[in-house]
Tab-separated table of C-alpha atoms in Angstrom:
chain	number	residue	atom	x	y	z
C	31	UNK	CA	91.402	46.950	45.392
C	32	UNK	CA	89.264	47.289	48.413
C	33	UNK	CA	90.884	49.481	50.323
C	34	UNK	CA	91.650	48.906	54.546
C	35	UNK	CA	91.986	51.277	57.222
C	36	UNK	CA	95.430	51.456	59.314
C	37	UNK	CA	95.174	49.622	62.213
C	38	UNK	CA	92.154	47.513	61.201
C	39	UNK	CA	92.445	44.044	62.799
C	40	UNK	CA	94.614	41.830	60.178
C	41	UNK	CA	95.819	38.613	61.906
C	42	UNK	CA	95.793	39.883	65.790
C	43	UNK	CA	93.552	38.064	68.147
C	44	UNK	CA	92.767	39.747	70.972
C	45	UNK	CA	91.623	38.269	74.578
C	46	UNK	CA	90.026	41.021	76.644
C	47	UNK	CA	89.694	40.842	80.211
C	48	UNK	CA	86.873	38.681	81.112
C	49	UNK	CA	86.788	36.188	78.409
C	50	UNK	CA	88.237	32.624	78.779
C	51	UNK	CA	89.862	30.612	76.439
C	52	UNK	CA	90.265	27.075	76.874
C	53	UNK	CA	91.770	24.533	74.861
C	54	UNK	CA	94.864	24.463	72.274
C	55	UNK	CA	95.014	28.058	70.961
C	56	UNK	CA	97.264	29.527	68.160
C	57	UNK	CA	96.845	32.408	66.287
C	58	UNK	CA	98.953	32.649	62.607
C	59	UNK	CA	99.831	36.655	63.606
C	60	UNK	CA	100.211	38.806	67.090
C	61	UNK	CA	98.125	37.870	70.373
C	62	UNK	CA	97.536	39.844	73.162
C	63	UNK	CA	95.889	38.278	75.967
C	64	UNK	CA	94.260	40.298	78.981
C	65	UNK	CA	92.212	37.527	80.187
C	66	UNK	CA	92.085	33.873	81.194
C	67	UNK	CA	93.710	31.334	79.050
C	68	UNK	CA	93.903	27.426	79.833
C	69	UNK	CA	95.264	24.453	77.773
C	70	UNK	CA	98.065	25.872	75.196
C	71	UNK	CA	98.962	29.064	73.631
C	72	UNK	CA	101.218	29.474	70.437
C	73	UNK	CA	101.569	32.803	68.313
C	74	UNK	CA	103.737	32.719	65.589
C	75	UNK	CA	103.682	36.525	65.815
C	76	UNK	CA	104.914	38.600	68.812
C	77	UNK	CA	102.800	37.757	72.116
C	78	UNK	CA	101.673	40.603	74.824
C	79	UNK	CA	100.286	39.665	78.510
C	80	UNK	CA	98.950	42.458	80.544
C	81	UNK	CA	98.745	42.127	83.770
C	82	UNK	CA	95.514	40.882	84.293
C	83	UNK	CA	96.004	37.904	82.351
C	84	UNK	CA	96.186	34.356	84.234
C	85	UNK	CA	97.651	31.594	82.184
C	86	UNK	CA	97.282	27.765	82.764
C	87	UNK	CA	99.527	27.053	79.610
C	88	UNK	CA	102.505	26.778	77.699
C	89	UNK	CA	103.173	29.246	75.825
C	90	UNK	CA	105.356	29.893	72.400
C	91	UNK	CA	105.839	32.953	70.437
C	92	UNK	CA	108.023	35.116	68.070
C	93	UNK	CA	108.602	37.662	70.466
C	94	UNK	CA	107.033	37.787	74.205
C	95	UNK	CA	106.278	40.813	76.258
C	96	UNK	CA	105.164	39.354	79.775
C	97	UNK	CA	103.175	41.488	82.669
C	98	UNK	CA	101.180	38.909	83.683
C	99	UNK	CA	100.851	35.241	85.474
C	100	UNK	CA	101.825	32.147	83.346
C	101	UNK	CA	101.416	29.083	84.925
C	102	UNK	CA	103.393	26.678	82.095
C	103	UNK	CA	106.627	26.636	79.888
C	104	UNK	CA	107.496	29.966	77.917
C	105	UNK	CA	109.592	29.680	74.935
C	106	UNK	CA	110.397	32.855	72.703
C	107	UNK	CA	112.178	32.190	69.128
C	108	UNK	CA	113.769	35.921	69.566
C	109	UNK	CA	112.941	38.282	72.873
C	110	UNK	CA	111.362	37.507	76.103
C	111	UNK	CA	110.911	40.607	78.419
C	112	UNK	CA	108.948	40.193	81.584
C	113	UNK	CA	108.204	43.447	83.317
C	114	UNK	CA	108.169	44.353	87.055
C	115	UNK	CA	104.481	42.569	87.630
C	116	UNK	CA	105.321	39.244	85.579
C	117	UNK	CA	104.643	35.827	87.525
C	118	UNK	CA	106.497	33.193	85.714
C	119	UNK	CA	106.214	29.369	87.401
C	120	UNK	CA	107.271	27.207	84.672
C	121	UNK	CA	110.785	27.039	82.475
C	122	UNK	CA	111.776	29.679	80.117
C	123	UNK	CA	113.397	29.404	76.686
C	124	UNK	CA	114.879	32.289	74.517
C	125	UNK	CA	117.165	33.629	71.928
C	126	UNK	CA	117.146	36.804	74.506
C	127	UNK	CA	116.432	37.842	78.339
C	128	UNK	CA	115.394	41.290	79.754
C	129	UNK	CA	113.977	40.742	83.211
C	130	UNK	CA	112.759	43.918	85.131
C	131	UNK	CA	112.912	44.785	88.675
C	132	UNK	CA	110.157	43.087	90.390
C	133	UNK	CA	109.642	40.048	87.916
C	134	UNK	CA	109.238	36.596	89.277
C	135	UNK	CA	110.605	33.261	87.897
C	136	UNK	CA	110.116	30.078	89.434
C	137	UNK	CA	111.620	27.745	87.113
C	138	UNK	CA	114.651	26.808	85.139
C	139	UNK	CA	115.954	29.436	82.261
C	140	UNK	CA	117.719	28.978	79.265
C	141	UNK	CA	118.820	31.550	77.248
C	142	UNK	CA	120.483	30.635	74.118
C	143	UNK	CA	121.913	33.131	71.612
C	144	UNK	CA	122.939	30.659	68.594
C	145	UNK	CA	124.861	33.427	66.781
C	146	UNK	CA	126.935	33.977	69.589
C	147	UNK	CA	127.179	30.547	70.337
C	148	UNK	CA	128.709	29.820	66.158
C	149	UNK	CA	130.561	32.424	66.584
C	150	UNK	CA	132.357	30.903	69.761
C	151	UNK	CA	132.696	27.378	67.552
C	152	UNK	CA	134.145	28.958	64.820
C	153	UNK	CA	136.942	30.701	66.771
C	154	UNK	CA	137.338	27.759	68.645
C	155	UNK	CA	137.886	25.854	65.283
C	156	UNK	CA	140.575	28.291	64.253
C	157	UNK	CA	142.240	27.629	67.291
C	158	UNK	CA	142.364	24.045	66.945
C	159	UNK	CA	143.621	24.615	63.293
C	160	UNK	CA	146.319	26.573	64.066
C	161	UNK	CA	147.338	24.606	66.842
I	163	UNK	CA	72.036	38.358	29.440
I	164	UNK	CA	70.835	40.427	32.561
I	165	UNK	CA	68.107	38.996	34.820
I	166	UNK	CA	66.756	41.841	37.099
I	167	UNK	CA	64.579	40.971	40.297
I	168	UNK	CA	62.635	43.994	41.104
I	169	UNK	CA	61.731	43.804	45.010
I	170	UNK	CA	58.072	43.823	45.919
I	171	UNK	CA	58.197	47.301	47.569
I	172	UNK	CA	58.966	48.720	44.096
I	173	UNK	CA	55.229	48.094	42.837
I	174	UNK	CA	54.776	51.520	44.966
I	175	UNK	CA	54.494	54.344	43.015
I	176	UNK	CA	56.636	57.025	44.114
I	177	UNK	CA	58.749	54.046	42.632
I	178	UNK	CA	57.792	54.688	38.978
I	179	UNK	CA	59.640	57.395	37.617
I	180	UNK	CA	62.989	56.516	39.795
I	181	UNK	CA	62.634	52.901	38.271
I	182	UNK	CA	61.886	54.286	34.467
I	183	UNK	CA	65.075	56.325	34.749
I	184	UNK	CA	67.069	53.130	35.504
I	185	UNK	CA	65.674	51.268	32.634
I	186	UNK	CA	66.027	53.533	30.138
I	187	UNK	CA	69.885	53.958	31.441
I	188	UNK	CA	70.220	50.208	31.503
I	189	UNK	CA	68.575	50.520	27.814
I	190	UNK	CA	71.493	53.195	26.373
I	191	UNK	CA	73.888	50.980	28.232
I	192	UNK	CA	73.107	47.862	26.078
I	193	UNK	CA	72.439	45.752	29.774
I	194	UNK	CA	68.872	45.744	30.111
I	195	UNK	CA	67.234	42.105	30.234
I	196	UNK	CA	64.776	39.761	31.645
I	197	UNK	CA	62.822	41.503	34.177
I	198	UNK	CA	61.348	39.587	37.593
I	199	UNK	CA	59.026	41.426	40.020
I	200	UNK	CA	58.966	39.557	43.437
I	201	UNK	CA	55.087	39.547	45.030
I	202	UNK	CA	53.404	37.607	47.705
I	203	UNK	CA	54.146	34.253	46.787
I	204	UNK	CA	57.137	34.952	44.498
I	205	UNK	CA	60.150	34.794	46.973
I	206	UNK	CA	63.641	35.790	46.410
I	207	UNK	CA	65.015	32.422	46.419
I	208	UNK	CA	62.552	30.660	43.941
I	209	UNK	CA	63.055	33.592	41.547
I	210	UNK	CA	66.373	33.875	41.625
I	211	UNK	CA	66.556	29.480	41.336
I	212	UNK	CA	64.214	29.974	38.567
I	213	UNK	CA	66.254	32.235	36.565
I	214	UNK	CA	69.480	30.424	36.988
I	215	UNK	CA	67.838	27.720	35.803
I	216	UNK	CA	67.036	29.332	32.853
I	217	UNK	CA	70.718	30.109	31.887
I	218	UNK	CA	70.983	33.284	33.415
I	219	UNK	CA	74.617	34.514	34.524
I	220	UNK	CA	73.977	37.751	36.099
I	221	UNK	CA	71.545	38.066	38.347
I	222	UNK	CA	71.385	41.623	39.640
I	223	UNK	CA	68.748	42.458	42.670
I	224	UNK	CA	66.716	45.975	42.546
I	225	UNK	CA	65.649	46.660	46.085
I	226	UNK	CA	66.931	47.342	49.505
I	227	UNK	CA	69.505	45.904	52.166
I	228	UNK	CA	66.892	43.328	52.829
I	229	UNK	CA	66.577	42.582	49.373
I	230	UNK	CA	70.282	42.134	48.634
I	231	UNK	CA	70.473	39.876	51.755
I	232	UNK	CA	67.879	37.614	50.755
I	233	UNK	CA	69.283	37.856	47.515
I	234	UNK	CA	72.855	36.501	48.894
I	235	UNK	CA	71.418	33.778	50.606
I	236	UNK	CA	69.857	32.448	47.491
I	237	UNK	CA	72.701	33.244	44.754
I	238	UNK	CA	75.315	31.619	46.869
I	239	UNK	CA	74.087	28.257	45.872
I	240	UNK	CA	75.206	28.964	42.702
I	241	UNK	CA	78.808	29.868	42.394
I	242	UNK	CA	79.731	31.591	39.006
I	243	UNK	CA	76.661	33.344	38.936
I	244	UNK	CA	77.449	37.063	39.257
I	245	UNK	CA	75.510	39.137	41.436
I	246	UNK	CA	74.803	43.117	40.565
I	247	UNK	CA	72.992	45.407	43.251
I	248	UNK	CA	70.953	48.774	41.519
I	249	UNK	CA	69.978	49.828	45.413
I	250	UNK	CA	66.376	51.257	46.096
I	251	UNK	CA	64.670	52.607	49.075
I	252	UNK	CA	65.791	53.374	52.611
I	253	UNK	CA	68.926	51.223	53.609
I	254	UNK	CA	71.154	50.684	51.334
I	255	UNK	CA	74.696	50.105	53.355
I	256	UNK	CA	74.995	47.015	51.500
I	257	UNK	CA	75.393	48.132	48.196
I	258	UNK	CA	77.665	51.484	49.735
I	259	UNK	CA	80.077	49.084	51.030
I	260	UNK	CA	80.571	47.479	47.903
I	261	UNK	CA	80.715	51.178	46.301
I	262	UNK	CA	77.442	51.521	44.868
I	263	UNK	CA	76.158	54.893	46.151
I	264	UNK	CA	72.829	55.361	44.051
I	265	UNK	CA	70.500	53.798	41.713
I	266	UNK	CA	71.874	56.154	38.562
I	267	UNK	CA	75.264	55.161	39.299
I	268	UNK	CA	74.557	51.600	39.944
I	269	UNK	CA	73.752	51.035	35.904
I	270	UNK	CA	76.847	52.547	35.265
I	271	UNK	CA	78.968	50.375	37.637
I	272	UNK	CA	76.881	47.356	36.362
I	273	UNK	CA	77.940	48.180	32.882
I	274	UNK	CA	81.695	48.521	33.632
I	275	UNK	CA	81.818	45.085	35.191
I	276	UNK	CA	84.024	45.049	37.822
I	277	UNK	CA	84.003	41.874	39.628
I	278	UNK	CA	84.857	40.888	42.787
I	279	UNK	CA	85.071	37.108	44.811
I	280	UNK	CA	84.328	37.997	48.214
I	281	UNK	CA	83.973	34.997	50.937
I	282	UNK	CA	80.595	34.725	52.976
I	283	UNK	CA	79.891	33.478	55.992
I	284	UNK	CA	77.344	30.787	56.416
I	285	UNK	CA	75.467	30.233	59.644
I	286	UNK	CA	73.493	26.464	59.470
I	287	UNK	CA	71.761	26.733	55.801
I	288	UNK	CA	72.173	30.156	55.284
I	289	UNK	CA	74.663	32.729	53.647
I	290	UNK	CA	75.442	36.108	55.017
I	291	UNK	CA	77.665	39.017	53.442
I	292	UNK	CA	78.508	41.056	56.793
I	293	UNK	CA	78.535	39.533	60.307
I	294	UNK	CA	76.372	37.733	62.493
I	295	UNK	CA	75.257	38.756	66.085
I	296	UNK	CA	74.049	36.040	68.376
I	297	UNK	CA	72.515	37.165	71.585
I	298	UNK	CA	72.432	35.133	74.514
I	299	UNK	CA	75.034	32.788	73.816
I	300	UNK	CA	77.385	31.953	76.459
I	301	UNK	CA	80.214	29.836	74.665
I	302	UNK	CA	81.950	29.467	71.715
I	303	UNK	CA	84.232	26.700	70.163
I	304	UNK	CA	86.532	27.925	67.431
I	305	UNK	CA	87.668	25.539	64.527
I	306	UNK	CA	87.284	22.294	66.901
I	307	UNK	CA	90.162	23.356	69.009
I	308	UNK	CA	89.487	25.641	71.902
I	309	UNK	CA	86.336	27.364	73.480
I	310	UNK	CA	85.823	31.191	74.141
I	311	UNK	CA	83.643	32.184	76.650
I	312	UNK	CA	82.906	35.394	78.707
I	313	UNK	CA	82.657	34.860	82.058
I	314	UNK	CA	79.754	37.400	83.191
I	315	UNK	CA	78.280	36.854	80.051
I	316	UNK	CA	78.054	39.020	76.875
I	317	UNK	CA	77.588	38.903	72.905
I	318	UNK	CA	79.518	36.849	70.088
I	319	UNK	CA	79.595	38.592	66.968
I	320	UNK	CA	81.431	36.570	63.891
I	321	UNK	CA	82.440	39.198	61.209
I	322	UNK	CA	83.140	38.376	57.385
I	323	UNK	CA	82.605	41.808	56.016
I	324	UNK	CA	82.881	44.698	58.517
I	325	UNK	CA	80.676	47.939	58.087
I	326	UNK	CA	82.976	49.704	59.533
I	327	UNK	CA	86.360	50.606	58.159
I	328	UNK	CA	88.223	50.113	61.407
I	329	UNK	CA	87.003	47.007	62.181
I	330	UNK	CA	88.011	43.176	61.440
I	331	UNK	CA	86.415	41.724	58.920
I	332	UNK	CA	88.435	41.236	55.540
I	333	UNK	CA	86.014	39.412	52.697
I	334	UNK	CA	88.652	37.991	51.244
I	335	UNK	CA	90.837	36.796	53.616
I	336	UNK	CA	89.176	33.321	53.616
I	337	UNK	CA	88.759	33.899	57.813
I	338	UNK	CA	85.900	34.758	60.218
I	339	UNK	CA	86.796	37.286	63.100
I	340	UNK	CA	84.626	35.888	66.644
I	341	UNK	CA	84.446	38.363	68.282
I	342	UNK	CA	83.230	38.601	72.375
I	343	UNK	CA	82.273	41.208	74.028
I	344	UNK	CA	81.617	41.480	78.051
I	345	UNK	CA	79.331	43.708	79.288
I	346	UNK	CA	76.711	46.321	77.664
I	347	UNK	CA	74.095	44.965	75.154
I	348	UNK	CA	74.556	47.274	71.902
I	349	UNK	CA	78.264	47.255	72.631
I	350	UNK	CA	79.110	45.910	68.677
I	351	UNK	CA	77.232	48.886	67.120
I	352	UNK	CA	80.183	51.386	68.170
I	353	UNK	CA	83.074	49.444	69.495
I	354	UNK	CA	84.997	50.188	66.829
I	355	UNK	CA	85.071	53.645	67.512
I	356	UNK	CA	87.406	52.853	70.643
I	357	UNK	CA	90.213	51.495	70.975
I	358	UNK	CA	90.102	47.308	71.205
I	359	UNK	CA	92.863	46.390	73.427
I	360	UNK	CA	91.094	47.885	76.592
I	361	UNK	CA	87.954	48.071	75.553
I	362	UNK	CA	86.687	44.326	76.646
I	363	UNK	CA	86.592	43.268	73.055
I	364	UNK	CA	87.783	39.616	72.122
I	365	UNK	CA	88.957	38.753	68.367
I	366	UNK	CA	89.659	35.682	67.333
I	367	UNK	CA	90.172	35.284	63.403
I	368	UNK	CA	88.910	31.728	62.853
I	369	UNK	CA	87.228	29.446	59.941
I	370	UNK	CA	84.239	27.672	61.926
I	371	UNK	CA	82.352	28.350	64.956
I	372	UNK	CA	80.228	26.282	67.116
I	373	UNK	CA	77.533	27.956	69.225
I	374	UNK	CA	75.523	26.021	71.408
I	375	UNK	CA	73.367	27.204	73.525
I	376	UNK	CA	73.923	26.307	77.429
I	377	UNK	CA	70.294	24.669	78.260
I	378	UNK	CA	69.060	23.739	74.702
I	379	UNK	CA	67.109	26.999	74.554
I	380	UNK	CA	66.126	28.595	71.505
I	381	UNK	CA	68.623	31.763	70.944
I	382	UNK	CA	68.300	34.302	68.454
I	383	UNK	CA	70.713	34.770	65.561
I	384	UNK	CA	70.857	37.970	63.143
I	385	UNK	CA	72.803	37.979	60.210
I	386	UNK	CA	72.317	40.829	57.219
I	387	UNK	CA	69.281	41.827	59.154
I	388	UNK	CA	67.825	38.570	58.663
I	389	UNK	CA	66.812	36.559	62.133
I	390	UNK	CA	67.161	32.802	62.674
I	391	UNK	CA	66.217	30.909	65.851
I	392	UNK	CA	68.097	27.964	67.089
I	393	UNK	CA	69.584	26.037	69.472
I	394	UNK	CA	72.991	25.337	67.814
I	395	UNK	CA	74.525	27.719	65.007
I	396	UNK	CA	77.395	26.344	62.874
I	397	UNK	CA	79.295	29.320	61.464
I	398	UNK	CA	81.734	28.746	59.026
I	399	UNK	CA	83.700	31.146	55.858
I	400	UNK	CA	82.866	29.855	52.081
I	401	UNK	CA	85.634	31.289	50.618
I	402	UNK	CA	85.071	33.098	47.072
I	403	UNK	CA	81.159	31.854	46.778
I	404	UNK	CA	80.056	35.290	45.920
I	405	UNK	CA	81.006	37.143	42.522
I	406	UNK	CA	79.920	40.472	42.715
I	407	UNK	CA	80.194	43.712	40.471
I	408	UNK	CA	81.541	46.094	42.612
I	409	UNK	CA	82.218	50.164	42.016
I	410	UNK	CA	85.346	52.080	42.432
I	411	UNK	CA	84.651	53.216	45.712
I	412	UNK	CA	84.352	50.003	47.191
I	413	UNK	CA	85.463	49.830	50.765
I	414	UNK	CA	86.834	46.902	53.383
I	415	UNK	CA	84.536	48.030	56.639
């Protein structure tokens, strides 16, 4: 077998400060964008945005970790954190929320956890039933 | 049967007795065969069409990084065809990153047959092994769907086989990795020695790449050491077209 290095590149795409991507962009593994992205972003692996990224899209992912501007629709499958410097004018959508001190949103938020949300229709259904 | 293409440098020589050693090991090894020496009008590509022509399944190149590229570019027309490297002369990176350290080892790898499908790239006609610098180009567009472009300019780079071990650029992964780079020229000969993420490099892993350039200029394209000159360079991965014989030590760079 040929034999890889730890930490070699794999499936990330990276977007360094300075480069601009434009267009419909999604990556099969992890993104982290530090640069200028406009049209659409999807990762089916976890997402980073420093905070020198500026983002004209919508944006999907796994997992998010957001420090920078989005401009567009965010939707995480699992975790969406948005640090102190994150710039968020668009709707969010995600399994779960941590928003830190400093963060701005400018849009409507849905946070959904579906287990939780079963879990509340199944006791409801016992109740029912034994009523 | 073995066809061997000799490279034209090897007529030299201070050639002789490093070339008689191989031969006679290739002789107690049972794998010696139909010899080709390459001259002035004898190219890589017409020998190498010539042989296959003539049944041959293993074509294996004697010569240098130069030799072995210009050997790729011609054997990838011919998938099935497996390629064997006994490396000569200066540069040889080539045939260390498929783990081939030295002629005298080479016969022995060649006669344990280890084979390998690696993907190449394949910039307009030709076929490359490693990656492909293209200087002076200002935008990309990746498999038809989005454009990369630096904004104070820089370098694209579109890896299939990295030389260096920490760097993208899997041969077998069936993918590219584009990768941009603002700022200093000569930036791609050490990047990977730092770290990516705040470095200014840009990877995208991708299957085709467009690069046009801006005013319809001529830019300059270097693949495997080998320069083309165009206005437009279509880059795209042919997965598996190379079968190679590869040694133990073989590395992903």
């Amino acid at each position: 077998m040929f034999k890889k290095e730890e930490g070699a590149a794999g499936n990330e795409t990276i977007i360094a400060n300075g480069v601009k991507v434009e267009g419909d962009f999604s990556s099969p593994g992890n993104v982290r964008i530090d640069g200028t992205v406009i049209g659409s972003v999807k990762a089916e692996g976890d997402l980073i945005v420093t905070e020198t990224a500026v983002i004209q899209a919508d944006v999907s992912a796994a997992n998010a970790v957001v420090a920078g501007e989005i401009k567009g629709d965010i939707a995480a499958v699992e975790k969406l954190e948005l640090l102190g410097t994150a710039k968020i004018h668009g709707n969010i959508a995600c399994r779960t929320l941590t928003v830190e001190a400093g963060a701005v949103i400018s849009g409507n938020c849905q946070v959904a956890q579906e287990r939780a949300a079963a879990r509340e229709r199944t006791r409801e259904t016992k109740v029912e039933a034994a009523a | 049967m073995y066809h061997y293409i000799y490279e034209a440098f090897l007529t030299d020589p201070k050639f002789a007795k490093q070339l008689s050693a191989i031969e006679n090991r290739l002789t107690d090894l049972g794998i010696y065969g139909s010899v080709h020496r390459l001259a002035l009008f004898k190219t890589m590509k017409g020998t190498i069409q010539d042989a296959v022509r003539r049944g041959a399944k293993t074509v294996v190149v004697v010569g240098d990084d130069g030799s072995v590229a210009r050997a790729i570019d011609a054997i990838a027309e011919f998938p099935g065809v497996v390629f064997g490297i006994i490396p000569i002369g200066d540069k040889n990176s080539f045939a260390k990153l498929l783990g081939i350290v030295d002629a005298a080892s080479a016969c022995d790898i060649l006669s344990a047959r280890l084979v390998e499908e690696l993907d190449l790239g394949k910039v307009n006609k030709h076929y490359f092994l490693t990656s492909l610098n293209i200087s002076g180009a200002v935008k990309a567009e990746c498999d038809g769907r989005y454009t990369v472009s630096p904004e104070n300019g820089g370098e694209i780079c579109i890896s299939n086989f990295s030389m260096d071990p920490a760097g993208p650029g899997d041969p077998r992964d069936g993918r590219l990795e584009t990768m941009v780079k603002t700022g200093s020229k000569g930036f791609f000969k050490s990047v990977f020695a730092r770290a990516r993420s705040s470095s200014g490099l840009s990877v995208f892993p991708t299957h085709n790449v467009v690069v046009r350039s801006p005013d319809n200029a001529q830019m300059t394209a270097v693949a495997d050491g080998q320069s083309y000159q165009d206005a437009e360079f279509r880059v795209e991965v042919a997965p598996h077209r190379l079968t190679v014989i590869v040694g133990k030590d073989r590395a992903i760079a």
